[in-house]
Tab-separated table of C-alpha atoms and ligand atoms in Angstrom:
chain	number	residue	atom	x	y	z
A	1	UNK	CA	155.534	133.186	132.694
A	2	UNK	CA	152.399	131.145	132.189
A	3	UNK	CA	149.005	131.661	133.353
A	4	UNK	CA	147.910	128.738	136.150
A	5	UNK	CA	144.582	128.460	137.721
A	6	UNK	CA	145.175	126.789	141.005
A	7	UNK	CA	142.539	125.500	143.251
A	8	UNK	CA	143.573	125.491	146.946
A	9	UNK	CA	141.942	124.782	150.349
A	10	UNK	CA	138.392	125.363	148.183
A	11	UNK	CA	139.401	128.662	147.000
A	12	UNK	CA	140.643	129.086	143.230
A	13	UNK	CA	143.463	131.594	142.314
A	14	UNK	CA	144.572	132.730	138.776
A	15	UNK	CA	148.172	133.076	138.950
A	16	UNK	CA	150.973	133.888	136.041
A	17	UNK	CA	154.343	132.164	137.255
A	18	UNK	CA	157.631	131.178	136.155
A	19	UNK	CA	156.839	127.250	133.964
A	20	UNK	CA	159.631	125.858	136.118
A	21	UNK	CA	158.168	127.133	139.533
A	22	UNK	CA	157.681	124.211	142.184
A	23	UNK	CA	154.285	123.964	143.252
A	24	UNK	CA	155.827	124.291	146.718
A	25	UNK	CA	157.050	127.716	146.261
A	26	UNK	CA	154.163	128.935	144.575
A	27	UNK	CA	152.376	127.954	147.468
A	28	UNK	CA	154.519	129.506	149.889
A	29	UNK	CA	155.643	132.659	148.197
A	30	UNK	CA	152.708	133.492	145.681
A	31	UNK	CA	149.667	132.383	148.294
A	32	UNK	CA	151.220	132.717	151.387
A	33	UNK	CA	150.923	129.047	152.778
A	34	UNK	CA	153.872	128.955	155.319
A	35	UNK	CA	152.434	126.035	156.291
A	36	UNK	CA	154.003	124.143	153.545
A	37	UNK	CA	157.446	123.220	155.000
A	38	UNK	CA	160.279	122.735	152.639
A	39	UNK	CA	163.587	121.302	154.204
A	40	UNK	CA	165.370	118.898	152.225
A	41	UNK	CA	164.060	119.804	148.692
A	42	UNK	CA	164.371	116.209	146.865
A	43	UNK	CA	161.427	114.291	148.233
A	44	UNK	CA	163.598	112.364	151.012
A	45	UNK	CA	161.672	114.370	154.205
A	46	UNK	CA	158.367	115.029	153.752
A	47	UNK	CA	157.885	118.015	155.059
A	48	UNK	CA	156.435	119.201	152.026
A	49	UNK	CA	153.336	117.212	152.472
A	50	UNK	CA	150.144	118.241	150.735
A	51	UNK	CA	147.183	116.975	149.657
A	52	UNK	CA	146.112	116.648	146.139
A	53	UNK	CA	142.543	115.591	145.292
A	54	UNK	CA	142.934	113.930	148.281
A	55	UNK	CA	146.315	111.775	148.461
A	56	UNK	CA	149.546	112.959	149.884
A	57	UNK	CA	152.248	114.303	147.224
A	58	UNK	CA	155.136	116.337	147.771
A	59	UNK	CA	154.846	119.798	146.804
A	60	UNK	CA	159.066	120.152	146.352
A	61	UNK	CA	158.656	117.635	143.865
A	62	UNK	CA	156.563	118.907	141.439
A	63	UNK	CA	156.471	121.206	139.104
A	64	UNK	CA	152.650	123.979	139.947
A	65	UNK	CA	151.880	123.550	136.882
A	66	UNK	CA	151.576	120.043	137.180
A	67	UNK	CA	148.775	120.596	139.670
A	68	UNK	CA	146.176	122.585	137.410
A	69	UNK	CA	142.811	121.510	138.004
A	70	UNK	CA	143.756	119.389	141.211
A	71	UNK	CA	142.263	119.805	144.690
A	72	UNK	CA	144.989	120.898	146.778
A	73	UNK	CA	144.902	120.939	150.660
A	74	UNK	CA	147.251	122.253	152.818
A	75	UNK	CA	147.446	122.136	156.739
A	76	UNK	CA	145.317	125.782	156.451
A	77	UNK	CA	142.752	124.407	154.946
A	78	UNK	CA	142.358	121.744	157.301
A	79	UNK	CA	141.799	123.471	160.565
A	80	UNK	CA	142.028	127.018	162.068
A	81	UNK	CA	143.416	127.935	165.511
A	82	UNK	CA	140.311	128.506	166.918
A	83	UNK	CA	138.757	125.664	165.246
A	84	UNK	CA	141.110	122.739	164.793
A	85	UNK	CA	140.771	119.499	163.191
A	86	UNK	CA	140.597	116.415	165.405
A	87	UNK	CA	143.542	115.079	163.857
A	88	UNK	CA	145.698	118.514	165.507
A	89	UNK	CA	143.956	118.473	168.242
A	90	UNK	CA	144.949	114.750	169.027
A	91	UNK	CA	148.505	115.649	168.123
A	92	UNK	CA	147.931	118.595	170.918
A	93	UNK	CA	146.527	116.538	173.317
A	94	UNK	CA	149.166	113.649	172.921
A	95	UNK	CA	152.514	115.865	172.138
A	96	UNK	CA	153.064	114.582	168.645
A	97	UNK	CA	155.568	116.582	167.780
A	98	UNK	CA	158.535	118.546	169.193
A	99	UNK	CA	159.659	121.376	167.041
A	100	UNK	CA	156.304	121.356	164.648
A	101	UNK	CA	158.393	121.656	161.441
A	102	UNK	CA	157.282	117.913	160.269
A	103	UNK	CA	153.727	118.152	161.514
A	104	UNK	CA	151.630	119.565	158.727
A	105	UNK	CA	152.691	117.261	156.394
A	106	UNK	CA	152.491	114.186	158.859
A	107	UNK	CA	149.033	115.722	159.810
A	108	UNK	CA	147.517	115.339	156.339
A	109	UNK	CA	149.216	111.844	155.358
A	110	UNK	CA	147.528	111.081	158.857
A	111	UNK	CA	144.145	112.769	157.283
A	112	UNK	CA	144.423	110.046	153.905
A	113	UNK	CA	145.425	107.189	156.516
A	114	UNK	CA	142.420	107.101	159.005
A	115	UNK	CA	139.789	108.042	156.051
A	116	UNK	CA	141.630	104.807	154.211
A	117	UNK	CA	142.112	102.373	157.143
A	118	UNK	CA	140.383	103.715	160.510
A	119	UNK	CA	141.542	101.034	162.411
A	120	UNK	CA	145.620	101.169	160.892
A	121	UNK	CA	147.871	99.349	163.727
A	122	UNK	CA	151.190	101.274	165.325
A	123	UNK	CA	153.484	99.419	162.702
A	124	UNK	CA	150.693	100.016	159.563
A	125	UNK	CA	150.738	104.241	160.732
A	126	UNK	CA	154.524	103.967	160.537
A	127	UNK	CA	154.558	102.651	157.195
A	128	UNK	CA	152.341	105.098	156.121
A	129	UNK	CA	154.204	107.771	157.387
A	130	UNK	CA	157.375	106.422	156.110
A	131	UNK	CA	157.803	108.966	154.060
A	132	UNK	CA	158.145	112.174	156.950
A	133	UNK	CA	161.269	112.529	158.816
A	134	UNK	CA	160.872	113.953	162.472
A	135	UNK	CA	164.514	115.375	163.229
A	136	UNK	CA	162.996	115.704	166.706
A	137	UNK	CA	162.737	111.710	166.902
A	138	UNK	CA	158.859	112.257	168.039
A	139	UNK	CA	157.655	109.167	166.805
A	140	UNK	CA	156.456	107.323	169.244
A	141	UNK	CA	154.241	110.097	170.302
A	142	UNK	CA	153.342	110.469	166.612
A	143	UNK	CA	151.836	106.932	166.495
A	144	UNK	CA	149.655	107.810	169.487
A	145	UNK	CA	148.073	111.003	168.279
A	146	UNK	CA	147.414	109.225	164.997
A	147	UNK	CA	145.875	106.344	167.489
A	148	UNK	CA	143.919	109.262	169.086
A	149	UNK	CA	142.985	110.997	165.875
A	150	UNK	CA	141.249	107.706	164.803
A	151	UNK	CA	139.659	107.378	168.185
A	152	UNK	CA	138.145	111.089	168.130
A	153	UNK	CA	136.713	110.644	164.666
A	154	UNK	CA	135.423	107.510	165.112
A	155	UNK	CA	133.424	109.341	168.060
A	156	UNK	CA	132.670	112.093	165.436
A	157	UNK	CA	131.191	109.484	162.926
A	158	UNK	CA	133.520	111.497	160.741
A	159	UNK	CA	131.518	114.794	161.008
A	160	UNK	CA	134.524	116.937	159.991
B	1	UNK	CA	172.167	124.108	140.524
B	2	UNK	CA	169.855	125.104	137.710
B	3	UNK	CA	168.595	128.329	137.316
B	4	UNK	CA	167.286	128.808	133.485
B	5	UNK	CA	164.075	127.804	132.977
B	6	UNK	CA	162.332	125.936	129.975
B	7	UNK	CA	159.426	126.341	127.875
B	8	UNK	CA	156.261	123.897	129.420
B	9	UNK	CA	154.031	122.297	127.154
B	10	UNK	CA	151.007	120.642	127.502
B	11	UNK	CA	150.150	118.037	124.323
B	12	UNK	CA	146.480	115.966	124.864
B	13	UNK	CA	147.657	112.699	122.773
B	14	UNK	CA	150.479	110.483	122.356
B	15	UNK	CA	150.700	111.672	118.912
B	16	UNK	CA	151.070	114.806	119.951
B	17	UNK	CA	153.491	114.686	122.471
B	18	UNK	CA	155.680	112.666	119.884
B	19	UNK	CA	155.316	115.644	117.296
B	20	UNK	CA	156.426	117.836	119.852
B	21	UNK	CA	159.207	115.621	120.266
B	22	UNK	CA	160.199	115.464	116.804
B	23	UNK	CA	159.898	119.307	116.282
B	24	UNK	CA	162.489	119.722	119.784
B	25	UNK	CA	164.395	116.594	119.476
B	26	UNK	CA	167.153	116.443	122.338
B	27	UNK	CA	166.392	119.794	123.866
B	28	UNK	CA	163.195	118.372	124.956
B	29	UNK	CA	162.104	115.929	127.452
B	30	UNK	CA	158.999	114.025	128.648
B	31	UNK	CA	157.586	115.128	131.649
B	32	UNK	CA	155.513	112.229	133.518
B	33	UNK	CA	155.558	112.472	137.584
B	34	UNK	CA	158.908	114.111	137.566
B	35	UNK	CA	159.902	112.562	140.384
B	36	UNK	CA	163.355	111.774	138.459
B	37	UNK	CA	163.601	114.614	135.995
B	38	UNK	CA	162.980	117.412	138.067
B	39	UNK	CA	165.889	116.598	140.711
B	40	UNK	CA	168.279	115.890	137.231
B	41	UNK	CA	166.948	118.933	135.302
B	42	UNK	CA	168.037	120.853	138.635
B	43	UNK	CA	171.612	119.453	138.881
B	44	UNK	CA	171.769	120.184	135.144
B	45	UNK	CA	172.107	116.426	134.371
B	46	UNK	CA	169.856	116.854	131.386
B	47	UNK	CA	168.998	119.365	128.876
B	48	UNK	CA	165.766	120.942	129.412
B	49	UNK	CA	164.417	123.660	127.133
B	50	UNK	CA	161.221	122.089	126.252
B	51	UNK	CA	159.175	120.472	129.351
B	52	UNK	CA	156.639	118.013	127.490
B	53	UNK	CA	154.326	117.566	130.377
B	54	UNK	CA	152.583	114.050	129.888
B	55	UNK	CA	150.402	114.107	132.949
B	56	UNK	CA	147.303	115.985	131.023
B	57	UNK	CA	147.005	113.171	128.305
B	58	UNK	CA	143.625	111.644	129.175
B	59	UNK	CA	143.880	107.688	128.450
B	60	UNK	CA	147.661	106.505	129.604
B	61	UNK	CA	146.610	106.117	132.796
B	62	UNK	CA	144.694	102.539	133.017
B	63	UNK	CA	144.870	99.127	134.481
B	64	UNK	CA	142.877	96.408	132.194
B	65	UNK	CA	142.846	93.054	132.679
B	66	UNK	CA	141.717	90.522	129.516
B	67	UNK	CA	141.890	86.894	128.722
B	68	UNK	CA	145.566	86.629	128.527
B	69	UNK	CA	147.203	89.939	130.053
B	70	UNK	CA	147.070	92.841	132.083
B	71	UNK	CA	147.795	95.940	130.189
B	72	UNK	CA	149.163	99.224	132.559
B	73	UNK	CA	148.999	102.864	130.563
B	74	UNK	CA	152.669	104.314	131.142
B	75	UNK	CA	151.386	107.345	132.963
B	76	UNK	CA	149.637	104.805	135.663
B	77	UNK	CA	150.887	105.915	139.380
B	78	UNK	CA	152.788	103.773	141.253
B	79	UNK	CA	150.227	103.715	144.371
B	80	UNK	CA	147.826	102.747	141.841
B	81	UNK	CA	149.155	99.414	141.278
B	82	UNK	CA	150.624	99.008	144.604
B	83	UNK	CA	146.409	98.514	145.269
B	84	UNK	CA	145.340	97.110	142.186
B	85	UNK	CA	143.423	93.629	142.418
B	86	UNK	CA	144.145	92.964	138.957
B	87	UNK	CA	147.762	92.021	139.707
B	88	UNK	CA	146.950	89.167	141.656
B	89	UNK	CA	148.631	85.607	141.525
B	90	UNK	CA	152.069	85.650	139.857
B	91	UNK	CA	151.364	88.878	138.907
B	92	UNK	CA	151.292	90.257	142.304
B	93	UNK	CA	155.100	90.640	142.628
B	94	UNK	CA	154.280	94.054	140.042
B	95	UNK	CA	152.178	95.271	143.063
B	96	UNK	CA	154.297	94.042	146.023
B	97	UNK	CA	157.526	95.909	143.816
B	98	UNK	CA	155.211	99.167	143.322
B	99	UNK	CA	154.840	99.062	147.050
B	100	UNK	CA	158.445	98.821	148.069
B	101	UNK	CA	159.368	101.697	145.555
B	102	UNK	CA	160.246	104.971	147.456
B	103	UNK	CA	157.658	106.542	149.851
B	104	UNK	CA	153.800	106.939	149.807
B	105	UNK	CA	154.017	110.577	148.785
B	106	UNK	CA	156.611	109.823	145.925
B	107	UNK	CA	154.058	106.545	144.976
B	108	UNK	CA	151.225	109.279	144.662
B	109	UNK	CA	153.618	111.279	141.860
B	110	UNK	CA	156.015	108.684	140.577
B	111	UNK	CA	154.461	106.803	137.005
B	112	UNK	CA	155.807	103.027	136.260
B	113	UNK	CA	156.584	104.497	132.804
B	114	UNK	CA	159.037	107.052	134.350
B	115	UNK	CA	160.296	104.415	136.616
B	116	UNK	CA	160.840	102.408	133.636
B	117	UNK	CA	162.262	104.828	130.763
B	118	UNK	CA	164.452	106.153	133.626
B	119	UNK	CA	166.435	103.084	133.310
B	120	UNK	CA	168.432	103.144	136.608
B	121	UNK	CA	169.843	100.406	137.432
B	122	UNK	CA	167.970	100.079	140.663
B	123	UNK	CA	164.473	100.948	139.222
B	124	UNK	CA	162.171	98.774	141.044
B	125	UNK	CA	159.377	98.282	138.595
B	126	UNK	CA	161.757	96.463	136.128
B	127	UNK	CA	163.023	92.737	137.895
B	128	UNK	CA	159.077	92.235	137.988
B	129	UNK	CA	158.264	92.764	134.529
B	130	UNK	CA	161.604	91.024	133.189
B	131	UNK	CA	160.083	88.073	134.688
B	132	UNK	CA	156.641	88.293	133.810
B	133	UNK	CA	158.139	88.475	129.823
B	134	UNK	CA	156.112	92.203	129.669
B	135	UNK	CA	155.872	93.816	126.448
B	136	UNK	CA	156.387	97.496	125.633
B	137	UNK	CA	154.067	100.009	123.529
B	138	UNK	CA	155.865	102.475	121.676
B	139	UNK	CA	154.505	105.189	120.118
B	140	UNK	CA	155.805	107.791	117.892
B	141	UNK	CA	154.433	110.500	115.443
B	142	UNK	CA	154.239	108.297	112.604
B	143	UNK	CA	152.831	104.859	113.862
B	144	UNK	CA	153.584	101.865	116.774
B	145	UNK	CA	156.197	99.165	117.911
B	146	UNK	CA	156.067	96.272	120.435
B	147	UNK	CA	159.685	95.616	122.220
B	148	UNK	CA	160.297	93.119	124.739
B	149	UNK	CA	161.099	93.984	128.014
B	150	UNK	CA	164.186	91.842	127.594
B	151	UNK	CA	165.314	94.068	124.824
B	152	UNK	CA	164.315	97.447	126.377
B	153	UNK	CA	167.319	98.304	128.640
B	154	UNK	CA	170.333	99.028	126.497
B	155	UNK	CA	172.883	100.098	128.747
B	156	UNK	CA	172.888	102.795	131.826
B	157	UNK	CA	170.257	105.263	131.828
B	158	UNK	CA	169.721	103.606	127.963
B	159	UNK	CA	166.287	102.113	126.760
B	160	UNK	CA	165.806	100.867	123.453
B	161	UNK	CA	163.152	104.101	122.898
B	162	UNK	CA	164.388	106.197	120.010
B	163	UNK	CA	164.321	109.868	120.486
B	164	UNK	CA	161.062	110.501	119.153
B	165	UNK	CA	159.367	107.755	120.820
B	166	UNK	CA	156.877	107.492	124.159
B	167	UNK	CA	156.357	104.288	125.993
B	168	UNK	CA	152.302	104.394	125.886
B	169	UNK	CA	151.930	100.908	127.555
B	170	UNK	CA	153.189	97.574	129.163
B	171	UNK	CA	151.448	94.550	128.732
B	172	UNK	CA	152.055	91.784	131.071
B	173	UNK	CA	151.175	88.313	130.153
B	174	UNK	CA	148.736	85.685	132.434
B	175	UNK	CA	151.276	82.947	132.956
B	176	UNK	CA	149.892	79.664	133.203
B	177	UNK	CA	148.130	78.635	136.429
B	178	UNK	CA	150.912	76.614	137.791
B	179	UNK	CA	153.027	79.604	137.883
B	180	UNK	CA	155.028	81.096	141.401
B	181	UNK	CA	156.525	84.448	141.801
B	182	UNK	CA	158.741	86.472	143.940
B	183	UNK	CA	159.822	89.773	144.537
B	184	UNK	CA	162.633	90.422	147.121
B	185	UNK	CA	164.484	94.014	147.888
B	186	UNK	CA	167.297	94.540	150.115
B	187	UNK	CA	167.619	98.671	150.982
B	188	UNK	CA	169.495	100.414	154.079
B	189	UNK	CA	165.701	101.448	154.708
B	190	UNK	CA	162.116	100.738	153.690
B	191	UNK	CA	162.040	103.723	151.900
B	192	UNK	CA	165.522	103.825	149.925
B	193	UNK	CA	166.367	102.598	146.508
B	194	UNK	CA	167.413	99.077	146.344
B	195	UNK	CA	170.927	97.975	147.214
B	196	UNK	CA	169.644	95.144	145.508
B	197	UNK	CA	166.536	93.947	144.163
B	198	UNK	CA	165.238	90.815	142.525
B	199	UNK	CA	162.255	88.787	141.007
B	200	UNK	CA	161.720	85.244	139.783
B	201	UNK	CA	159.211	82.935	138.381
B	202	UNK	CA	158.660	79.700	137.581
B	203	UNK	CA	156.307	77.553	135.527
B	204	UNK	CA	155.737	73.965	135.852
B	205	UNK	CA	154.081	71.348	133.990
B	206	UNK	CA	151.204	69.166	135.361
B	207	UNK	CA	154.315	66.470	136.191
B	208	UNK	CA	156.021	69.493	137.920
B	209	UNK	CA	158.557	69.723	135.906
B	210	UNK	CA	159.797	73.569	135.252
B	211	UNK	CA	158.816	74.676	131.780
B	212	UNK	CA	160.059	78.306	132.122
B	213	UNK	CA	162.455	80.116	134.389
B	214	UNK	CA	163.173	83.433	134.811
B	215	UNK	CA	165.423	85.306	137.281
B	216	UNK	CA	165.953	88.994	136.789
B	217	UNK	CA	168.365	91.325	139.336
B	218	UNK	CA	168.328	95.403	139.619
B	219	UNK	CA	171.458	97.467	140.939
B	220	UNK	CA	174.021	94.850	140.051
B	221	UNK	CA	175.093	95.958	136.237
B	222	UNK	CA	174.523	98.691	134.678
B	223	UNK	CA	170.569	97.661	133.740
B	224	UNK	CA	168.294	95.343	135.196
B	225	UNK	CA	168.955	92.586	133.762
B	226	UNK	CA	167.986	88.473	133.510
B	227	UNK	CA	169.991	85.957	134.695
B	228	UNK	CA	169.764	83.879	131.970
B	229	UNK	CA	173.055	81.373	132.987
B	230	UNK	CA	171.398	80.805	135.810
B	231	UNK	CA	167.763	80.327	134.533
B	232	UNK	CA	169.149	77.249	132.067
B	233	UNK	CA	170.269	75.483	135.280
B	234	UNK	CA	166.341	74.955	136.747
B	235	UNK	CA	165.150	74.632	133.329
B	236	UNK	CA	163.881	70.958	132.671
B	237	UNK	CA	164.457	69.595	136.283
B	238	UNK	CA	161.445	68.143	138.716
B	239	UNK	CA	160.324	70.598	141.620
B	240	UNK	CA	159.932	67.577	144.000
B	241	UNK	CA	164.214	67.071	143.764
B	242	UNK	CA	165.529	70.365	143.775
B	243	UNK	CA	167.998	70.453	146.460
B	244	UNK	CA	170.373	73.026	148.494
B	245	UNK	CA	173.162	71.461	146.281
B	246	UNK	CA	171.200	72.522	142.929
B	247	UNK	CA	170.045	75.821	144.680
B	248	UNK	CA	173.343	76.708	145.501
B	249	UNK	CA	174.679	76.053	141.978
B	250	UNK	CA	171.985	78.525	141.023
B	251	UNK	CA	172.775	81.164	143.072
B	252	UNK	CA	176.874	81.156	142.453
B	253	UNK	CA	176.045	81.290	138.797
B	254	UNK	CA	174.097	84.582	139.803
B	255	UNK	CA	177.256	85.235	141.699
B	256	UNK	CA	179.465	85.077	138.714
B	257	UNK	CA	177.347	86.562	136.005
B	258	UNK	CA	176.377	89.966	138.107
B	259	UNK	CA	178.580	92.806	137.747
B	260	UNK	CA	178.244	94.944	140.902
B	261	UNK	CA	179.953	98.334	141.958
B	262	UNK	CA	180.770	99.524	145.178
B	263	UNK	CA	178.784	102.982	145.911
B	264	UNK	CA	177.382	104.699	149.056
B	265	UNK	CA	174.806	101.731	149.749
B	266	UNK	CA	176.981	99.148	149.546
B	267	UNK	CA	180.106	97.278	148.453
B	268	UNK	CA	180.328	95.188	145.364
B	269	UNK	CA	181.289	92.102	147.943
B	270	UNK	CA	178.398	93.025	149.453
B	271	UNK	CA	175.760	93.117	146.588
B	272	UNK	CA	177.191	89.698	145.484
B	273	UNK	CA	176.858	88.238	148.461
B	274	UNK	CA	173.212	89.406	148.808
B	275	UNK	CA	172.699	88.566	145.249
B	276	UNK	CA	173.320	84.883	145.696
B	277	UNK	CA	171.470	84.808	148.824
B	278	UNK	CA	168.278	86.547	147.454
B	279	UNK	CA	168.580	83.979	144.492
B	280	UNK	CA	168.312	81.114	147.318
B	281	UNK	CA	165.711	82.878	148.972
B	282	UNK	CA	163.339	83.428	146.141
B	283	UNK	CA	163.892	79.671	145.123
B	284	UNK	CA	163.024	78.040	148.028
B	285	UNK	CA	159.608	80.770	148.164
B	286	UNK	CA	158.950	79.157	144.471
B	287	UNK	CA	159.746	75.684	144.950
B	288	UNK	CA	157.870	75.400	148.183
B	289	UNK	CA	154.472	77.003	146.531
B	290	UNK	CA	154.679	75.076	143.565
B	291	UNK	CA	155.640	71.731	145.329
B	292	UNK	CA	152.901	72.081	147.721
B	293	UNK	CA	150.274	72.545	144.472
B	294	UNK	CA	151.943	69.229	143.389
B	295	UNK	CA	150.611	67.695	146.764
B	296	UNK	CA	147.532	69.493	146.665
C	301	FAD	C1	163.266	110.307	147.524
C	301	FAD	C2	163.458	109.447	146.160
C	301	FAD	C3	163.079	108.148	146.289
C	301	FAD	C4	162.983	106.880	145.418
C	301	FAD	N1	163.157	105.922	145.517
C	301	FAD	C5	163.114	104.905	144.617
C	301	FAD	C6	162.975	103.433	144.884
C	301	FAD	O1	162.738	102.763	146.065
C	301	FAD	N2	162.937	102.555	143.879
C	301	FAD	C7	163.070	102.810	142.521
C	301	FAD	O2	162.846	102.384	141.507
C	301	FAD	N3	162.416	104.239	142.405
C	301	FAD	C8	162.947	105.367	143.164
C	301	FAD	N4	162.716	106.675	143.193
C	301	FAD	C9	162.950	107.026	141.493
C	301	FAD	C10	161.765	107.422	140.862
C	301	FAD	O3	160.802	108.393	142.048
C	301	FAD	C11	161.359	106.414	140.098
C	301	FAD	O4	161.817	106.274	139.416
C	301	FAD	C12	160.138	107.309	139.142
C	301	FAD	O5	158.817	106.068	139.288
C	301	FAD	C13	160.194	107.563	138.014
C	301	FAD	O6	158.901	108.541	137.611
C	301	FAD	P1	158.460	109.361	137.382
C	301	FAD	O7	156.724	109.496	136.792
C	301	FAD	O8	158.307	110.407	138.520
C	301	FAD	O9	159.378	110.065	136.014
C	301	FAD	P2	159.659	110.865	135.275
C	301	FAD	O10	160.777	111.798	136.357
C	301	FAD	O11	158.757	112.020	134.910
C	301	FAD	O12	160.473	110.318	133.989
C	301	FAD	C14	162.080	109.605	134.003
C	301	FAD	C15	162.596	109.686	132.842
C	301	FAD	O13	161.391	109.136	132.089
C	301	FAD	C16	161.529	109.595	130.695
C	301	FAD	N5	159.959	109.211	130.956
C	301	FAD	C17	159.030	109.069	131.931
C	301	FAD	N6	157.567	108.383	130.874
C	301	FAD	C18	158.072	108.181	129.625
C	301	FAD	C19	157.003	108.216	128.444
C	301	FAD	N7	155.844	107.487	129.092
C	301	FAD	N8	157.836	107.569	127.694
C	301	FAD	C20	159.299	108.141	126.865
C	301	FAD	N9	159.646	108.541	128.410
C	301	FAD	C21	159.226	108.588	129.652
C	301	FAD	C22	161.750	110.915	131.314
C	301	FAD	O14	161.517	111.647	130.326
C	301	FAD	C23	162.566	110.961	132.311
C	301	FAD	O15	163.726	110.702	131.727
C	301	FAD	C24	162.873	107.620	144.088
C	301	FAD	C25	163.394	108.824	143.641
C	301	FAD	C26	163.043	109.855	144.855
C	301	FAD	C27	163.161	111.338	144.432
């Protein structure tokens, strides 16, 4: 076992893990953050996407040890059930999902996209979400949701 | 599926990392982004008793430009390359290749060094670095040496790096102004590894004579490689006289020289045909740019 200090959603956790533990497993099993979804486990589907220092990365494709000293954000740190983040609100309002399995990852990638390029076109949105597979095929509504989220964030003047 | 664990080591300098490699030899591996290594370890393809994590070494993640070259640290993330304004003009093919490598999330983790050192035939960063005559800086516990990109790939998954050496930097010389370049990739989807990828780069003198020609392909042989026999056909020709017959000759030469295989992504015949087509597209694209410059 090896010691690891992990900063997730603003909280610091002191953990003891196996050196080869995968970040996604540590977030889910040790910290109970089940919004980190693992589907393919091989970097293809994007369900396990989290933000590391603000950038989307795949939690299933890295060692937990690689994340030491970084700021991690999972969907649990974005909004709460009572107080959804504007991007989450937009996905609910536009039905940007069906089963919802891929949604946490897509919302986190959307956060980064809208910080970098709030006026993204539908094709830019599609390209920036190319690392996410939605097996329900909700893509058209996902793109609408992202556009609505952009509008909400603009109206809020980025208050959140 | 692999269930064994490994020792995790976190050196703080390239030399310290090489000392660990000297100590543990083949049972140890450098871990950069881990996007290749993690899967190889899970599938038990590589022996990994000691994981030497390079990501905590400062000073291996940079893109620096000086008067004659752009230097890229081996631990630079593919995503940083994709958005780097230092990689402009004929060096922009490095940026384009980075932008077509895997998915945005993987690009935030994967490093350029890992892409090259893994030496997959399809490595997207390889063709641009080959045609731009990049130089690779190897570091070991006892010193450093430079190796030309053209001498870097030896065989399938094999590079000129010795067991105890680490790739520290990739230095890309800035070509003369009258240079144009092109990167092309054909994949099943925008996020898949290449069925075929390629890059070309040509430099002309002030009369429009091609003084330097580079054509490199990936996923059509055990390693990414330059197609020198095809380059030679164009060398010394006048850009204003290059016609379909000559372009056809070059692309057929490429078809003859490559050794593609059939796999899930495509058949050997398909790869050969696509390679001919991509050669034509790349030459036409470059020649058009160069002719435009001659006439302006
Ligand atoms: C879903 C998916 C899609 C992908 N798509 C593509 C694609 O489209 N195009 C493409 O080219 N690749 C693709 N890849 C492969 C991979 O992501 C890239 O090759 C990546 O750049 C590897 O970098 P890394 O830092 O993660 O390497 P690692 O996995 O950390 O290392 C790879 C190898 O290089 C060695 N190594 C790393 N750095 C050094 C160094 N500085 N000195 C010496 N040895 C070193 C390691 O020991 C290891 O053997 C894909 C991978 C996945 C999982």
